Amino acid sequence: MVDAPERAFPRALVAALALSAMLSPLNSTMLSVVLTPIGREFDTGDAYLTQLLVTSYLITSIVMQAPGGKLGDRLGHRHALGLGQLAFLLGSLGAFIAPSENWLGLARVVMASGGALIVPSASALLRLELPPDKRGRAFGMFGSAMALSAAIGPPLGGFIAGHFGWRATFLVNLAVLPVAAGLARVGHSLHGPSPSLRGFRFDGVGSLLLGAALTAVVVGARLEGALRWGTLAAGGAGVMAFYVWERRHPEPVVDLSLLTRPVFVAGGMVVALQNLAMYALLFELPIMLGKLDRPEPVDPGPLLGALMVSMVVASPIAGRLADHFGARPIAVSGCLSTLAGLGVLFVTPVDQTTRLIPGLVCLGLGLGLSSSPSQASAMTASPRESSGVAGALLATLRYLGGVLGIVLLGLVLHDDATGAVAAHDHTSALTCFGVALVGALGCALVLPGKAPPTTGTATRV
């Protein structure tokens, strides 16, 4: 490895990584609006398609993160990124020409596997290619792109499917990936010496144990009653078995020493706890609005849009601020903003929809302000040689935060609740969100403050 001279902010590199990584959440949310036409063409019910195309994509995305990050650490992140882009491209092509629903499901799994290579490799390259005083800005732009892609997925998918058919939604990937690959070459930063796979012993057992445990957690979150808790308990037992195995393996799929680094753990927990509150709210608010006694249903789109747009706008700003003032003050300010926004939601009746918007804007700004400094700090705290695994762990924590939020909703919401019972459910849900956000605030206090000025340089991979 050689030191690279200090250079201007690598816009082409960041754009290449953001464009590649944003396809994973985009293809998760975009599919939700085209299940019905897919089912109509293949004469398949929505329930089966949801499991085949949505749940399998989510599980694969989560389960493959750690192996994908480990492969990047050993193969080289630029090569892992290229493999991920190729897998996503082939999966998208397979989905476009799919002759059956099962073929389409397999193509989606290939796409998710590609995304699980892309996301940790992109995070690792941002950590390795940029000096510390530019990482906040880069992770801010990266996070903004990821959030934006998730938000525009449903309207974009609906527009494309409505005008050109559901198969055309996969052409978006075929158009974006070559652009991302071209920008990566323009950036030049992706060229350099690579780690070697020589002597590498892939931790297959650890990968299977982790995959089984995470699958049990995700599936358990979607079940009910005793079956839910039994499946979640099996997932917990799987995590313990994975931990015991990893401590003994010479090449563990997850570098457990990351869990002994306070800044990494704190940054990851800020991301996880805030995702718990955000994703659960994205489901809870439309449910509550649907229970209002009104002649016409209330459209939750403008309310959720206020939340997401605020987050997208704040994220790159937060990165710049964190580069100048340190991660801790910006992340703490963001956490306080989320609590203030939640407080507005707490005291505002859900039927007064216009009065909810300021609280949602405040909440979105807080999420955007705290996310990128937390992620940048966590990645900076990770060892260089484990940057891919670190990025994978952060992505896994982000996913699991959302899954846990759905579990909590299942505990506090009642399907047939109306009137005072529904209002009580809403208050209970907001209380759970508040506890999570207070926990995120405590973790944000562990993040580093302003670093002393450096003349350091980025180091090539």
Short mmCIF file of C-alpha atoms in Angstrom, two decimals:
data_model
loop_
_atom_site.label_atom_id
_atom_site.label_comp_id
_atom_site.label_asym_id
_atom_site.label_seq_id
_atom_site.Cartn_x
_atom_site.Cartn_y
_atom_site.Cartn_z
CA MET A 1 0.00 0.00 0.00
CA VAL A 2 1.24 3.47 -0.85
CA ASP A 3 0.24 6.89 0.31
CA ALA A 4 -1.56 9.09 -2.19
CA PRO A 5 -0.98 12.83 -2.24
CA GLU A 6 -3.74 14.99 -0.85
CA ARG A 7 -6.26 15.78 -3.58
CA ALA A 8 -9.56 17.48 -4.21
CA PHE A 9 -12.79 15.85 -3.11
CA PRO A 10 -13.23 12.80 -5.41
CA ARG A 11 -16.72 13.53 -6.73
CA ALA A 12 -16.54 10.88 -9.46
CA LEU A 13 -15.59 8.18 -6.97
CA VAL A 14 -18.34 9.10 -4.50
CA ALA A 15 -20.88 9.34 -7.32
CA ALA A 16 -19.85 5.90 -8.61
CA LEU A 17 -20.19 4.32 -5.19
CA ALA A 18 -23.48 6.07 -4.40
CA LEU A 19 -25.04 5.16 -7.76
CA SER A 20 -24.04 1.52 -7.29
CA ALA A 21 -25.20 1.24 -3.68
CA MET A 22 -28.51 3.07 -4.15
CA LEU A 23 -29.75 0.30 -6.46
CA SER A 24 -30.16 -2.06 -3.51
CA PRO A 25 -32.82 -0.03 -1.62
CA LEU A 26 -34.32 1.22 -4.89
CA ASN A 27 -35.07 -2.32 -6.04
CA SER A 28 -36.44 -3.18 -2.63
CA THR A 29 -39.10 -0.45 -2.58
CA MET A 30 -39.73 -0.17 -6.32
CA LEU A 31 -41.05 -3.73 -6.54
CA SER A 32 -43.82 -3.09 -4.00
CA VAL A 33 -46.00 -1.34 -6.58
CA VAL A 34 -45.60 -3.90 -9.38
CA LEU A 35 -46.52 -7.11 -7.52
CA THR A 36 -50.09 -7.00 -8.83
CA PRO A 37 -49.20 -6.83 -12.55
CA ILE A 38 -46.53 -9.50 -12.03
CA GLY A 39 -49.09 -11.75 -10.37
CA ARG A 40 -51.56 -11.07 -13.17
CA GLU A 41 -49.05 -12.13 -15.84
CA PHE A 42 -47.94 -15.28 -14.03
CA ASP A 43 -51.35 -16.04 -12.48
CA THR A 44 -49.85 -15.96 -8.98
CA GLY A 45 -51.24 -14.50 -5.75
CA ASP A 46 -49.76 -11.43 -4.06
CA ALA A 47 -49.03 -13.32 -0.83
CA TYR A 48 -46.81 -15.88 -2.57
CA LEU A 49 -45.12 -13.20 -4.67
CA THR A 50 -44.38 -11.17 -1.55
CA GLN A 51 -42.50 -14.09 -0.02
CA LEU A 52 -40.81 -15.04 -3.30
CA LEU A 53 -39.75 -11.58 -4.45
CA VAL A 54 -39.73 -9.31 -1.39
CA THR A 55 -38.88 -11.46 1.63
CA SER A 56 -36.22 -13.47 -0.23
CA TYR A 57 -34.59 -10.23 -1.43
CA LEU A 58 -34.52 -8.85 2.12
CA ILE A 59 -33.15 -12.04 3.66
CA THR A 60 -30.45 -12.41 0.99
CA SER A 61 -29.45 -8.76 1.40
CA ILE A 62 -28.99 -9.21 5.15
CA VAL A 63 -27.44 -12.68 5.17
CA MET A 64 -24.87 -11.97 2.46
CA GLN A 65 -23.54 -8.70 3.93
CA ALA A 66 -20.87 -10.23 6.18
CA PRO A 67 -19.51 -12.73 3.61
CA GLY A 68 -19.56 -9.94 1.01
CA GLY A 69 -17.61 -7.61 3.27
CA LYS A 70 -15.10 -10.33 4.14
CA LEU A 71 -14.58 -11.14 0.46
CA GLY A 72 -13.86 -7.47 -0.21
CA ASP A 73 -11.27 -7.36 2.57
CA ARG A 74 -9.42 -10.30 1.03
CA LEU A 75 -10.07 -9.91 -2.68
CA GLY A 76 -9.85 -6.12 -2.77
CA HIS A 77 -12.82 -3.78 -2.53
CA ARG A 78 -12.56 -2.51 -6.09
CA HIS A 79 -12.79 -6.10 -7.37
CA ALA A 80 -15.63 -6.95 -4.97
CA LEU A 81 -17.46 -3.84 -6.13
CA GLY A 82 -17.06 -4.92 -9.75
CA LEU A 83 -18.31 -8.43 -8.97
CA GLY A 84 -21.30 -6.96 -7.16
CA GLN A 85 -22.10 -4.70 -10.09
CA LEU A 86 -21.84 -7.65 -12.48
CA ALA A 87 -24.12 -9.80 -10.32
CA PHE A 88 -26.68 -7.00 -10.06
CA LEU A 89 -26.52 -6.49 -13.82
CA LEU A 90 -27.00 -10.20 -14.59
CA GLY A 91 -29.80 -10.49 -12.04
CA SER A 92 -31.58 -7.48 -13.55
CA LEU A 93 -31.25 -8.93 -17.03
CA GLY A 94 -32.59 -12.26 -15.78
CA ALA A 95 -35.54 -10.49 -14.16
CA PHE A 96 -36.29 -8.58 -17.36
CA ILE A 97 -36.56 -11.76 -19.42
CA ALA A 98 -38.03 -13.97 -16.65
CA PRO A 99 -40.42 -16.57 -18.14
CA SER A 100 -41.90 -17.52 -14.74
CA GLU A 101 -42.32 -16.22 -11.21
CA ASN A 102 -39.72 -18.66 -9.85
CA TRP A 103 -37.17 -17.52 -12.42
CA LEU A 104 -37.92 -13.95 -11.36
CA GLY A 105 -37.42 -14.90 -7.71
CA LEU A 106 -34.03 -16.43 -8.49
CA ALA A 107 -33.01 -13.33 -10.44
CA ARG A 108 -33.96 -11.18 -7.44
CA VAL A 109 -31.75 -13.31 -5.18
CA VAL A 110 -28.83 -12.77 -7.59
CA MET A 111 -29.51 -9.02 -7.49
CA ALA A 112 -29.59 -9.00 -3.68
CA SER A 113 -26.31 -10.95 -3.57
CA GLY A 114 -24.75 -8.33 -5.82
CA GLY A 115 -26.04 -5.58 -3.57
CA ALA A 116 -24.52 -7.33 -0.56
CA LEU A 117 -21.14 -7.12 -2.29
CA ILE A 118 -21.60 -3.51 -3.40
CA VAL A 119 -22.71 -1.85 -0.15
CA PRO A 120 -19.88 -2.95 2.20
CA SER A 121 -17.29 -2.47 -0.55
CA ALA A 122 -18.56 1.05 -1.19
CA SER A 123 -18.42 1.91 2.52
CA ALA A 124 -14.92 0.45 2.77
CA LEU A 125 -13.68 2.43 -0.23
CA LEU A 126 -15.03 5.67 1.23
CA ARG A 127 -13.16 4.90 4.45
CA LEU A 128 -9.92 3.88 2.71
CA GLU A 129 -9.78 6.35 -0.18
CA LEU A 130 -10.67 9.57 1.64
CA PRO A 131 -8.81 11.34 4.44
CA PRO A 132 -10.72 11.75 7.73
CA ASP A 133 -11.56 15.41 7.05
CA LYS A 134 -13.50 14.47 3.90
CA ARG A 135 -15.23 11.29 5.04
CA GLY A 136 -18.18 12.99 6.70
CA ARG A 137 -19.09 14.80 3.50
CA ALA A 138 -18.71 11.60 1.47
CA PHE A 139 -20.81 9.49 3.82
CA GLY A 140 -23.39 12.28 3.91
CA MET A 141 -23.76 12.19 0.14
CA PHE A 142 -23.74 8.40 0.21
CA GLY A 143 -26.46 8.22 2.86
CA SER A 144 -28.55 10.85 1.11
CA ALA A 145 -28.46 8.84 -2.12
CA MET A 146 -29.50 5.66 -0.30
CA ALA A 147 -32.42 7.37 1.44
CA LEU A 148 -33.51 9.12 -1.76
CA SER A 149 -33.51 5.89 -3.74
CA ALA A 150 -35.66 4.16 -1.13
CA ALA A 151 -38.11 7.07 -1.16
CA ILE A 152 -38.48 7.38 -4.92
CA GLY A 153 -38.75 3.63 -5.50
CA PRO A 154 -42.56 3.33 -5.31
CA PRO A 155 -43.45 6.38 -7.45
CA LEU A 156 -40.71 5.59 -9.97
CA GLY A 157 -41.76 1.95 -10.20
CA GLY A 158 -45.40 2.92 -10.59
CA PHE A 159 -44.61 5.40 -13.36
CA ILE A 160 -42.39 3.01 -15.33
CA ALA A 161 -44.74 0.05 -14.95
CA GLY A 162 -47.75 2.16 -15.87
CA HIS A 163 -46.18 3.36 -19.12
CA PHE A 164 -43.87 0.52 -20.17
CA GLY A 165 -44.82 -2.55 -18.14
CA TRP A 166 -43.36 -4.06 -14.98
CA ARG A 167 -40.36 -5.61 -16.77
CA ALA A 168 -39.11 -2.14 -17.67
CA THR A 169 -38.49 -1.37 -13.98
CA PHE A 170 -35.40 -3.58 -14.16
CA LEU A 171 -34.04 -1.59 -17.08
CA VAL A 172 -33.25 1.20 -14.60
CA ASN A 173 -30.44 -0.98 -13.24
CA LEU A 174 -29.15 -1.76 -16.73
CA ALA A 175 -28.92 1.99 -17.38
CA VAL A 176 -27.37 3.04 -14.05
CA LEU A 177 -24.68 0.37 -13.60
CA PRO A 178 -22.63 1.21 -16.73
CA VAL A 179 -22.67 4.87 -15.69
CA ALA A 180 -21.45 3.94 -12.21
CA ALA A 181 -18.69 1.76 -13.65
CA GLY A 182 -17.61 4.57 -15.98
CA LEU A 183 -17.49 7.10 -13.14
CA ALA A 184 -15.39 4.67 -11.10
CA ARG A 185 -12.82 4.58 -13.88
CA VAL A 186 -12.84 8.37 -14.22
CA GLY A 187 -12.18 8.64 -10.49
CA HIS A 188 -9.01 6.51 -10.86
CA SER A 189 -9.10 5.80 -7.14
CA LEU A 190 -10.27 2.27 -7.72
CA HIS A 191 -6.96 1.27 -9.28
CA GLY A 192 -4.14 0.02 -7.15
CA PRO A 193 -2.59 -3.06 -5.57
CA SER A 194 -5.02 -5.64 -4.21
CA PRO A 195 -5.01 -7.99 -1.26
CA SER A 196 -4.56 -11.65 -2.12
CA LEU A 197 -6.77 -14.69 -1.59
CA ARG A 198 -3.67 -16.85 -1.15
CA GLY A 199 -3.97 -18.80 2.09
CA PHE A 200 -7.51 -17.54 2.69
CA ARG A 201 -9.79 -20.03 4.48
CA PHE A 202 -13.39 -19.03 3.90
CA ASP A 203 -15.48 -19.37 7.05
CA GLY A 204 -18.30 -21.40 5.54
CA VAL A 205 -19.67 -22.70 8.84
CA GLY A 206 -19.69 -19.22 10.36
CA SER A 207 -21.43 -17.81 7.30
CA LEU A 208 -24.09 -20.53 7.48
CA LEU A 209 -24.63 -20.03 11.21
CA LEU A 210 -24.96 -16.28 10.81
CA GLY A 211 -27.21 -16.68 7.79
CA ALA A 212 -29.50 -19.12 9.60
CA ALA A 213 -29.68 -16.89 12.68
CA LEU A 214 -30.47 -13.73 10.71
CA THR A 215 -33.02 -15.58 8.59
CA ALA A 216 -34.77 -16.78 11.74
CA VAL A 217 -34.89 -13.21 13.06
CA VAL A 218 -36.32 -11.79 9.83
CA VAL A 219 -38.86 -14.59 9.39
CA GLY A 220 -39.80 -14.51 13.06
CA ALA A 221 -40.57 -10.81 12.81
CA ARG A 222 -43.26 -11.63 10.23
CA LEU A 223 -44.92 -14.40 12.27
CA GLU A 224 -47.39 -14.17 15.12
CA GLY A 225 -47.93 -15.71 18.54
CA ALA A 226 -45.83 -18.55 19.91
CA LEU A 227 -44.39 -19.29 16.47
CA ARG A 228 -42.89 -15.79 16.35
CA TRP A 229 -41.18 -16.10 19.72
CA GLY A 230 -39.96 -19.62 19.02
CA THR A 231 -38.42 -18.52 15.73
CA LEU A 232 -36.84 -15.43 17.30
CA ALA A 233 -35.46 -17.58 20.13
CA ALA A 234 -33.94 -19.91 17.54
CA GLY A 235 -32.37 -16.87 15.91
CA GLY A 236 -30.91 -15.79 19.24
CA ALA A 237 -29.48 -19.26 19.83
CA GLY A 238 -28.00 -19.15 16.34
CA VAL A 239 -26.28 -15.85 17.14
CA MET A 240 -24.73 -17.38 20.26
CA ALA A 241 -23.53 -20.43 18.32
CA PHE A 242 -22.09 -18.10 15.68
CA TYR A 243 -20.23 -16.10 18.33
CA VAL A 244 -18.69 -19.24 19.86
CA TRP A 245 -17.63 -20.50 16.44
CA GLU A 246 -16.14 -17.18 15.33
CA ARG A 247 -13.91 -16.97 18.41
CA ARG A 248 -12.23 -20.22 17.35
CA HIS A 249 -11.92 -19.76 13.59
CA PRO A 250 -8.59 -18.45 12.23
CA GLU A 251 -10.36 -16.48 9.46
CA PRO A 252 -13.74 -15.49 10.98
CA VAL A 253 -16.31 -14.03 8.62
CA VAL A 254 -16.84 -11.23 11.17
CA ASP A 255 -13.97 -9.53 12.96
CA LEU A 256 -15.28 -9.70 16.54
CA SER A 257 -12.65 -7.19 17.67
CA LEU A 258 -14.86 -4.53 16.07
CA LEU A 259 -17.30 -5.07 18.94
CA THR A 260 -14.59 -4.02 21.42
CA ARG A 261 -14.20 -0.60 19.78
CA PRO A 262 -16.54 1.85 21.57
CA VAL A 263 -16.78 4.34 18.71
CA PHE A 264 -17.63 1.64 16.17
CA VAL A 265 -20.29 0.13 18.43
CA ALA A 266 -21.71 3.56 19.28
CA GLY A 267 -21.90 4.63 15.64
CA GLY A 268 -23.52 1.35 14.64
CA MET A 269 -26.08 1.57 17.43
CA VAL A 270 -27.04 5.13 16.47
CA VAL A 271 -27.77 3.86 12.96
CA ALA A 272 -29.66 0.78 14.22
CA LEU A 273 -31.78 2.54 16.85
CA GLN A 274 -32.72 5.40 14.56
CA ASN A 275 -33.64 2.97 11.80
CA LEU A 276 -35.83 1.14 14.29
CA ALA A 277 -37.80 4.32 14.94
CA MET A 278 -37.86 5.52 11.34
CA TYR A 279 -38.96 2.32 9.60
CA ALA A 280 -41.51 1.50 12.27
CA LEU A 281 -42.96 5.00 11.92
CA LEU A 282 -43.15 4.58 8.14
CA PHE A 283 -45.48 1.62 8.77
CA GLU A 284 -47.26 2.87 11.89
CA LEU A 285 -48.37 6.27 10.63
CA PRO A 286 -50.27 4.99 7.56
CA ILE A 287 -51.94 2.35 9.76
CA MET A 288 -53.13 5.02 12.19
CA LEU A 289 -54.32 7.30 9.38
CA GLY A 290 -56.27 4.39 7.90
CA LYS A 291 -58.23 4.04 11.14
CA LEU A 292 -59.49 7.63 11.12
CA ASP A 293 -63.25 7.94 10.87
CA ARG A 294 -63.35 10.01 7.67
CA PRO A 295 -65.41 9.62 4.50
CA GLU A 296 -62.26 9.70 2.36
CA PRO A 297 -59.01 7.89 3.24
CA VAL A 298 -56.10 10.11 4.25
CA ASP A 299 -53.11 9.97 1.91
CA PRO A 300 -49.97 9.42 4.04
CA GLY A 301 -47.70 10.32 1.11
CA PRO A 302 -47.20 14.03 1.91
CA LEU A 303 -46.49 13.26 5.57
CA LEU A 304 -43.96 10.54 4.85
CA GLY A 305 -42.52 12.68 2.07
CA ALA A 306 -41.86 15.49 4.57
CA LEU A 307 -39.90 13.04 6.71
CA MET A 308 -37.86 11.56 3.86
CA VAL A 309 -37.12 14.82 2.03
CA SER A 310 -35.89 16.42 5.25
CA MET A 311 -33.58 13.49 5.87
CA VAL A 312 -32.21 13.52 2.32
CA VAL A 313 -31.51 17.26 2.51
CA ALA A 314 -29.87 17.15 5.94
CA SER A 315 -27.56 14.19 5.38
CA PRO A 316 -24.92 15.81 3.10
CA ILE A 317 -25.04 19.01 5.16
CA ALA A 318 -24.37 16.98 8.29
CA GLY A 319 -21.35 15.38 6.67
CA ARG A 320 -19.79 18.73 5.87
CA LEU A 321 -20.48 20.02 9.38
CA ALA A 322 -19.01 16.90 10.96
CA ASP A 323 -15.81 17.32 8.95
CA HIS A 324 -15.40 20.81 10.46
CA PHE A 325 -16.80 20.44 13.99
CA GLY A 326 -16.48 16.73 14.72
CA ALA A 327 -19.04 13.95 14.67
CA ARG A 328 -20.25 14.22 18.27
CA PRO A 329 -21.80 17.71 18.27
CA ILE A 330 -23.53 17.15 14.93
CA ALA A 331 -24.84 13.68 15.80
CA VAL A 332 -26.00 14.83 19.24
CA SER A 333 -27.78 17.81 17.68
CA GLY A 334 -29.45 15.44 15.25
CA CYS A 335 -30.58 13.12 18.04
CA LEU A 336 -32.03 16.06 19.97
CA SER A 337 -33.87 17.13 16.83
CA THR A 338 -35.37 13.65 16.43
CA LEU A 339 -36.60 13.75 20.02
CA ALA A 340 -38.08 17.22 19.51
CA GLY A 341 -39.86 16.03 16.37
CA LEU A 342 -41.17 12.97 18.16
CA GLY A 343 -42.38 15.23 20.96
CA VAL A 344 -44.46 17.18 18.44
CA LEU A 345 -45.99 13.92 17.19
CA PHE A 346 -46.65 12.90 20.78
CA VAL A 347 -48.76 15.95 21.62
CA THR A 348 -50.48 16.26 18.23
CA PRO A 349 -53.62 14.17 17.60
CA VAL A 350 -53.05 11.96 14.56
CA ASP A 351 -56.22 13.26 12.89
CA GLN A 352 -54.72 16.77 12.70
CA THR A 353 -52.53 15.76 9.79
CA THR A 354 -51.20 19.18 8.78
CA ARG A 355 -49.95 19.78 12.32
CA LEU A 356 -47.93 16.58 12.12
CA ILE A 357 -45.74 17.93 9.32
CA PRO A 358 -43.46 20.17 11.47
CA GLY A 359 -42.75 17.24 13.77
CA LEU A 360 -41.97 14.95 10.84
CA VAL A 361 -39.69 17.58 9.28
CA CYS A 362 -37.85 17.99 12.58
CA LEU A 363 -37.56 14.23 12.91
CA GLY A 364 -36.25 13.85 9.35
CA LEU A 365 -33.69 16.62 9.82
CA GLY A 366 -32.46 14.93 12.97
CA LEU A 367 -32.13 11.56 11.29
CA GLY A 368 -30.16 13.13 8.46
CA LEU A 369 -27.92 15.11 10.81
CA SER A 370 -26.94 12.13 12.94
CA SER A 371 -26.69 9.28 10.44
CA SER A 372 -23.69 10.24 8.30
CA PRO A 373 -21.42 11.42 11.19
CA SER A 374 -22.20 8.20 13.04
CA GLN A 375 -21.43 6.00 10.06
CA ALA A 376 -18.27 7.90 9.15
CA SER A 377 -17.02 7.70 12.76
CA ALA A 378 -17.74 3.98 12.96
CA MET A 379 -15.89 3.28 9.72
CA THR A 380 -12.94 5.45 10.75
CA ALA A 381 -12.72 3.52 14.04
CA SER A 382 -12.48 0.19 12.22
CA PRO A 383 -9.14 -1.40 11.28
CA ARG A 384 -8.14 -0.82 7.67
CA GLU A 385 -7.89 -4.53 7.00
CA SER A 386 -11.47 -5.08 8.23
CA SER A 387 -13.11 -2.14 6.46
CA GLY A 388 -15.34 -4.41 4.37
CA VAL A 389 -16.58 -6.38 7.37
CA ALA A 390 -17.13 -3.10 9.23
CA GLY A 391 -19.27 -1.76 6.39
CA ALA A 392 -21.17 -5.06 6.30
CA LEU A 393 -21.84 -4.95 10.04
CA LEU A 394 -23.18 -1.40 9.80
CA ALA A 395 -25.48 -2.41 6.95
CA THR A 396 -26.65 -5.46 8.91
CA LEU A 397 -27.37 -3.33 11.98
CA ARG A 398 -29.35 -0.93 9.79
CA TYR A 399 -31.47 -3.78 8.44
CA LEU A 400 -31.96 -5.39 11.86
CA GLY A 401 -33.01 -2.07 13.37
CA GLY A 402 -35.83 -1.91 10.85
CA VAL A 403 -36.79 -5.55 11.50
CA LEU A 404 -36.90 -4.96 15.27
CA GLY A 405 -39.11 -1.93 14.68
CA ILE A 406 -41.63 -4.13 12.86
CA VAL A 407 -41.54 -6.62 15.76
CA LEU A 408 -42.32 -3.82 18.21
CA LEU A 409 -45.24 -2.66 16.08
CA GLY A 410 -46.65 -6.17 16.18
CA LEU A 411 -46.53 -6.05 19.98
CA VAL A 412 -48.17 -2.67 20.55
CA LEU A 413 -50.71 -2.39 17.70
CA HIS A 414 -54.06 -4.17 17.62
CA ASP A 415 -55.59 -4.95 14.23
CA ASP A 416 -59.17 -4.12 15.21
CA ALA A 417 -58.37 -1.13 17.41
CA THR A 418 -60.44 2.03 16.94
CA GLY A 419 -61.10 5.21 18.87
CA ALA A 420 -59.42 5.39 22.28
CA VAL A 421 -57.75 1.99 21.86
CA ALA A 422 -56.14 3.07 18.58
CA ALA A 423 -55.00 6.32 20.21
CA HIS A 424 -53.45 4.31 23.04
CA ASP A 425 -51.68 2.09 20.50
CA HIS A 426 -50.30 5.19 18.78
CA THR A 427 -49.01 6.56 22.07
CA SER A 428 -47.42 3.21 22.94
CA ALA A 429 -45.67 3.06 19.58
CA LEU A 430 -44.33 6.60 19.92
CA THR A 431 -43.08 5.76 23.41
CA CYS A 432 -41.12 2.80 22.00
CA PHE A 433 -39.68 5.07 19.32
CA GLY A 434 -38.72 7.59 21.99
CA VAL A 435 -36.86 4.98 24.03
CA ALA A 436 -34.91 3.98 20.92
CA LEU A 437 -34.05 7.60 20.10
CA VAL A 438 -32.91 8.30 23.67
CA GLY A 439 -30.64 5.28 23.35
CA ALA A 440 -29.30 6.71 20.10
CA LEU A 441 -28.59 10.01 21.87
CA GLY A 442 -26.59 8.20 24.54
CA CYS A 443 -24.55 6.42 21.88
CA ALA A 444 -23.95 9.68 19.99
CA LEU A 445 -22.24 11.09 23.08
CA VAL A 446 -19.52 8.44 22.65
CA LEU A 447 -18.62 9.62 19.15
CA PRO A 448 -15.41 11.66 18.73
CA GLY A 449 -15.34 15.42 18.82
CA LYS A 450 -13.33 17.62 16.50
CA ALA A 451 -10.05 16.00 15.49
CA PRO A 452 -6.81 18.00 15.55
CA PRO A 453 -5.74 19.38 12.16
CA THR A 454 -3.83 16.87 10.08
CA THR A 455 -1.77 16.90 6.95
CA GLY A 456 -2.66 13.26 6.45
CA THR A 457 -3.33 11.74 3.12
CA ALA A 458 -5.68 9.13 1.86
CA THR A 459 -4.26 5.70 1.35
CA ARG A 460 -4.99 3.71 -1.74
CA VAL A 461 -6.45 0.23 -1.51
#
